[in-house]
Amino acid sequence: QYSCGRWELWRSDSESAHAVAREADRWAQRIHAGLKQEEFRLYYQPQLALDTGKVVGVEALVRWQQSDRLVPPAEFIPAAENNGSIVQLGEWVLDEACRQMAFWQREDMHCPRMAVNVSAHQLRGGIVDTVWRTLARHSLAPSQLEIELTESALLSDPAEAKAIAHELADLGVTLSLDDFGVGYSSFARLRSMPFKTVKIDHQFVSRMTADSYDYDLIRMLIDLAKKKQITTIAEGVEQPEQRELLSSLGCDAWQGYLCAPPLPAERITQFLRQPGVLQ
Ligand code: C2E
Ligand code: MG
Ligand code: MG
Ligand code: MG
């Protein structure tokens, strides 16, 4: 009886492993089909300098346009990371973002930088070569591209991630540490990797006016970043008081609903065309 019970246990484990694998396969197929049918869209959120108010860059954020709704990345990026299709999706994101930058350049709109989010899998999926070829295809300079990495992207194989990050930095691409403060050892990461920018996570920003711990953490980070010539960008700024406080602390730039949500290509283009928005 006992061994039979163990057998049952083993069988159900293995069946659920199969179910998980099947589910991952299904997701991979759906994502590949979505890419083929051109269902993915990039939205763009402006990033503004706190002192001048000018646009310092835009962040590209992917969405999936399905027949009935616009699906946010939280619903498919984790699946794409699990089944590896993030590499192909990420190549599309990078190409599309660079195509948009090249379009603005032809229109004489000089957006200083395009920021693109990159996952751990992509680092190992030949990212340096992909970045190099994509920049060349659209005649962009490496300094026009910023790659946003989260701490989780660096966890599984820190030594390898570090080597790839240095290759990207040597290429002239800017690296930024996304979601600063939500990981385990963000400060250590900042020390060991060639980041030029750090993004203060919106959780801290949303609490900084009410919670002195969050306020102090942001202040410490900005002070350290200044000493190390690292640029700071605050994410998820929704209230004027947050922007004023960040400005008083010497934060360099901000993004958030207070200025604009992520916008589709035509609308961010209109936004950038307004007089005085770009340098
Ligand atoms: P993230 O890179 O930290 O992006 C910031 C998120 O905050 C975005 O969510 C953005 O829409 C949202 N946000 C912007 N302003 C505000 C605000 O004022 N208040 C609040 N509450 N939120 C704001 P989104 O677009 O849903 O993206 C979620 C995450 O999905 C991103 O976090 C990023 O980690 C991932 N992601 C998005 N696009 C890509 C992509 O192309 N590739 C990869 N690998 N990951 C992506
Ligand atoms: Mg980001
Ligand atoms: Mg973030
Ligand atoms: Mg995030």
XYZ file of C-alpha atoms and ligand atoms in Angstrom:
328
model
C 0.000 0.000 0.000
C 2.727 2.362 1.028
C 4.782 1.868 -2.093
C 1.651 2.168 -4.159
C 1.031 5.520 -2.499
C 4.543 6.624 -3.375
C 4.029 5.494 -6.915
C 0.850 7.535 -7.115
C 2.721 10.498 -5.753
C 5.499 10.074 -8.269
C 3.035 9.692 -11.103
C 1.070 12.785 -10.210
C 4.294 14.796 -9.917
C 5.434 13.684 -13.287
C 2.017 14.343 -14.766
C 1.981 17.840 -13.379
C 5.489 18.386 -14.755
C 4.154 17.344 -18.140
C 1.218 19.688 -17.746
C 3.587 22.556 -16.951
C 5.725 21.710 -19.989
C 2.641 21.518 -22.207
C 1.436 24.857 -20.910
C 4.866 26.407 -21.611
C 4.764 24.979 -25.145
C 1.340 26.440 -25.701
C 2.553 29.846 -24.571
C 5.609 29.642 -26.811
C 3.402 28.794 -29.794
C 1.014 31.643 -29.020
C 3.860 34.127 -28.726
C 5.421 32.972 -31.987
C 2.027 33.239 -33.681
C 1.558 36.703 -32.169
C 4.927 37.800 -33.556
C 4.098 36.418 -36.979
C 0.718 38.131 -36.993
C 2.297 41.391 -35.799
C 0.170 41.625 -32.677
C 2.828 43.123 -30.403
C 2.988 46.883 -29.933
C 5.474 49.182 -28.294
C 4.259 51.978 -26.061
C 6.648 54.737 -25.053
C 6.890 56.692 -21.825
C 8.855 59.953 -21.745
C 11.630 60.505 -19.201
C 12.213 64.142 -18.243
C 15.138 66.017 -16.711
C 14.143 67.377 -13.298
C 16.021 70.663 -13.762
C 15.122 71.652 -17.339
C 11.948 69.633 -17.909
C 13.301 68.469 -21.284
C 12.950 64.894 -22.516
C 16.110 62.893 -21.822
C 14.748 59.667 -23.287
C 11.769 57.397 -23.707
C 11.238 53.894 -22.347
C 9.756 51.277 -24.691
C 7.157 49.023 -23.015
C 5.643 46.095 -24.886
C 1.935 45.244 -25.108
C 0.091 42.466 -26.908
C -2.834 43.597 -29.045
C -5.237 40.687 -29.031
C -8.569 40.949 -30.816
C -10.489 41.910 -27.704
C -7.922 43.664 -25.516
C -4.482 45.122 -25.031
C -2.588 42.659 -22.837
C -0.025 44.124 -20.396
C 3.493 42.642 -20.176
C 2.930 41.195 -16.691
C 0.608 38.643 -18.328
C 3.035 37.284 -20.919
C 6.638 38.338 -20.167
C 7.014 35.756 -17.341
C 5.708 33.014 -19.675
C 7.988 34.215 -22.473
C 10.925 34.093 -20.056
C 10.003 30.542 -18.991
C 9.771 29.057 -22.434
C 12.620 31.025 -24.014
C 10.500 32.905 -26.554
C 11.558 36.125 -24.799
C 14.695 35.980 -26.961
C 12.679 36.282 -30.180
C 10.183 38.713 -28.667
C 13.072 40.767 -27.280
C 14.705 40.919 -30.707
C 11.467 42.280 -32.107
C 11.226 44.856 -29.281
C 14.781 46.031 -29.870
C 14.288 46.264 -33.633
C 10.979 48.117 -33.325
C 12.339 50.558 -30.726
C 15.371 51.317 -32.906
C 13.160 51.683 -35.982
C 11.147 54.294 -34.067
C 14.311 56.187 -33.034
C 15.553 56.158 -36.632
C 12.157 57.485 -37.793
C 12.342 60.406 -35.332
C 15.872 61.112 -36.443
C 14.775 61.309 -40.087
C 12.018 63.691 -39.011
C 14.636 65.836 -37.310
C 13.315 65.067 -33.832
C 16.325 64.324 -31.704
C 15.160 62.166 -28.855
C 18.399 61.644 -26.880
C 17.843 58.028 -25.850
C 15.670 54.960 -26.248
C 15.486 52.696 -23.193
C 14.627 49.023 -23.745
C 13.925 46.400 -21.061
C 15.982 43.219 -21.347
C 15.488 39.937 -19.437
C 18.060 37.452 -18.166
C 17.408 34.976 -20.975
C 18.193 37.587 -23.577
C 21.594 38.226 -22.034
C 22.456 34.616 -22.694
C 20.677 34.607 -26.061
C 23.405 36.486 -27.906
C 22.332 40.002 -26.891
C 25.624 41.715 -27.763
C 25.492 40.557 -31.359
C 21.776 41.357 -31.621
C 22.297 44.882 -30.270
C 25.202 45.502 -32.589
C 23.347 44.302 -35.682
C 20.146 46.152 -34.775
C 21.934 49.475 -34.218
C 23.750 49.054 -37.529
C 20.519 48.170 -39.381
C 18.951 51.450 -38.255
C 22.145 53.566 -38.400
C 21.957 54.479 -34.726
C 24.876 55.223 -32.426
C 25.233 52.891 -29.408
C 24.932 55.907 -27.101
C 21.336 56.347 -28.292
C 20.361 53.046 -26.714
C 19.904 52.313 -23.035
C 19.364 48.775 -21.806
C 17.375 48.339 -18.589
C 18.234 45.277 -16.517
C 16.575 44.182 -13.299
C 18.486 42.551 -10.507
C 16.770 39.234 -11.211
C 18.363 39.333 -14.675
C 21.727 39.171 -12.948
C 21.060 36.539 -10.324
C 21.299 33.154 -12.027
C 24.849 33.545 -13.324
C 26.272 36.833 -12.016
C 29.740 36.289 -13.507
C 28.352 35.671 -16.981
C 25.900 38.582 -16.683
C 28.738 40.826 -15.605
C 30.892 39.818 -18.589
C 28.039 40.463 -21.025
C 27.197 43.769 -19.341
C 30.799 44.887 -19.823
C 30.687 43.893 -23.495
C 27.549 46.002 -23.935
C 29.103 48.925 -22.075
C 32.250 48.635 -24.212
C 30.042 48.859 -27.273
C 28.919 52.267 -25.946
C 25.404 51.240 -24.932
C 24.183 52.691 -21.630
C 23.140 50.205 -18.964
C 20.590 51.015 -16.337
C 19.603 49.125 -13.198
C 15.795 48.922 -13.176
C 13.547 48.653 -10.099
C 16.297 49.689 -7.698
C 15.562 48.768 -4.108
C 13.175 45.870 -4.588
C 15.913 43.225 -4.897
C 18.159 41.684 -2.273
C 21.412 43.473 -2.835
C 20.856 46.383 -5.139
C 23.756 48.384 -3.674
C 26.181 45.506 -4.241
C 24.948 45.198 -7.818
C 25.535 48.858 -8.407
C 29.110 48.417 -7.304
C 30.003 45.396 -9.415
C 28.326 46.273 -12.708
C 28.975 49.042 -15.263
C 25.657 50.855 -14.731
C 25.419 54.462 -15.873
C 21.852 54.896 -14.686
C 19.825 53.623 -11.764
C 16.044 53.679 -11.711
C 14.407 54.220 -8.335
C 11.489 51.816 -8.122
C 8.025 53.352 -8.049
C 7.243 51.606 -4.745
C 9.751 53.866 -2.999
C 8.624 56.907 -4.916
C 4.995 56.307 -3.991
C 5.875 56.132 -0.283
C 8.573 58.793 -0.079
C 6.268 61.616 0.970
C 4.726 59.562 3.804
C 7.464 57.188 4.970
C 10.770 58.548 6.235
C 12.507 55.218 5.634
C 11.724 55.377 1.924
C 12.655 59.047 1.824
C 16.021 58.318 3.470
C 16.703 55.380 1.192
C 16.121 57.513 -1.900
C 18.288 60.278 -0.456
C 21.132 57.830 0.257
C 20.883 56.342 -3.209
C 20.946 59.741 -4.923
C 23.937 60.847 -2.822
C 25.856 57.675 -3.608
C 24.955 57.845 -7.297
C 26.207 61.443 -7.485
C 29.549 60.454 -5.988
C 29.867 57.632 -8.507
C 28.689 59.673 -11.518
C 25.623 57.501 -11.934
C 22.436 59.107 -13.240
C 19.222 58.630 -11.252
C 15.746 58.291 -12.750
C 12.654 58.038 -10.545
C 9.871 55.757 -11.809
C 6.143 56.011 -11.256
C 5.965 59.681 -10.277
C 2.283 60.509 -9.942
C 2.159 63.601 -7.719
C 3.713 67.060 -7.950
C 4.957 66.733 -4.330
C 6.952 63.638 -5.273
C 8.555 65.458 -8.189
C 9.425 68.478 -5.998
C 10.955 66.268 -3.310
C 12.998 64.308 -5.873
C 14.164 67.577 -7.362
C 15.246 68.894 -3.948
C 17.255 65.693 -3.409
C 19.114 66.208 -6.690
C 17.547 63.359 -8.643
C 18.341 63.734 -12.358
C 15.198 62.602 -14.162
C 11.713 61.192 -13.704
C 8.936 59.391 -15.504
C 5.357 58.709 -14.493
C 1.691 59.386 -15.005
C 2.191 62.955 -13.726
C 3.759 63.632 -17.123
C 2.367 60.865 -19.345
C 1.535 57.157 -19.304
C 3.217 54.900 -21.880
C 1.838 56.140 -25.234
C 1.441 54.449 -28.621
C 3.901 55.533 -31.347
C 1.725 58.221 -32.949
C 0.915 59.835 -29.611
C 4.475 59.894 -28.271
C 5.511 61.396 -31.609
C 2.915 64.167 -31.117
C 4.189 64.608 -27.571
C 7.801 64.996 -28.736
C 6.753 67.434 -31.487
C 5.439 69.961 -28.962
C 7.704 73.015 -28.897
C 10.309 73.011 -26.113
C 9.969 69.324 -25.249
C 13.223 68.214 -26.871
C 16.543 70.070 -26.523
P 9.410 48.494 -15.682
O 10.467 48.415 -16.726
O 9.843 48.795 -14.301
O 8.380 49.556 -16.237
C 7.697 50.488 -15.447
C 6.232 50.125 -15.319
O 5.566 51.150 -14.554
C 5.468 50.041 -16.639
O 4.510 48.997 -16.525
C 4.792 51.405 -16.699
O 3.624 51.405 -17.514
C 4.436 51.615 -15.264
N 4.261 53.021 -14.924
C 4.702 54.118 -15.576
N 4.364 55.259 -14.946
C 3.679 54.885 -13.834
C 3.061 55.629 -12.754
O 3.092 56.849 -12.663
N 2.457 54.862 -11.784
C 2.416 53.508 -11.840
N 1.792 52.861 -10.865
N 3.001 52.793 -12.830
C 3.616 53.484 -13.820
P 4.248 47.976 -17.710
O 4.322 48.702 -19.012
O 3.025 47.218 -17.385
O 5.521 47.022 -17.637
C 5.732 46.185 -16.530
C 7.076 45.518 -16.598
O 7.132 44.583 -17.683
C 8.233 46.472 -16.840
O 8.572 47.099 -15.622
C 9.284 45.513 -17.359
O 9.942 44.868 -16.298
C 8.461 44.497 -18.129
N 8.534 44.822 -19.566
C 7.819 45.721 -20.270
N 8.189 45.720 -21.572
C 9.178 44.798 -21.682
C 9.987 44.329 -22.787
O 9.893 44.797 -23.936
N 10.903 43.345 -22.512
C 11.061 42.835 -21.254
N 11.989 41.881 -21.088
N 10.329 43.252 -20.210
C 9.394 44.226 -20.405
Mg 12.084 49.443 -17.222
Mg 11.114 49.643 -13.181
Mg 9.088 46.760 -12.766
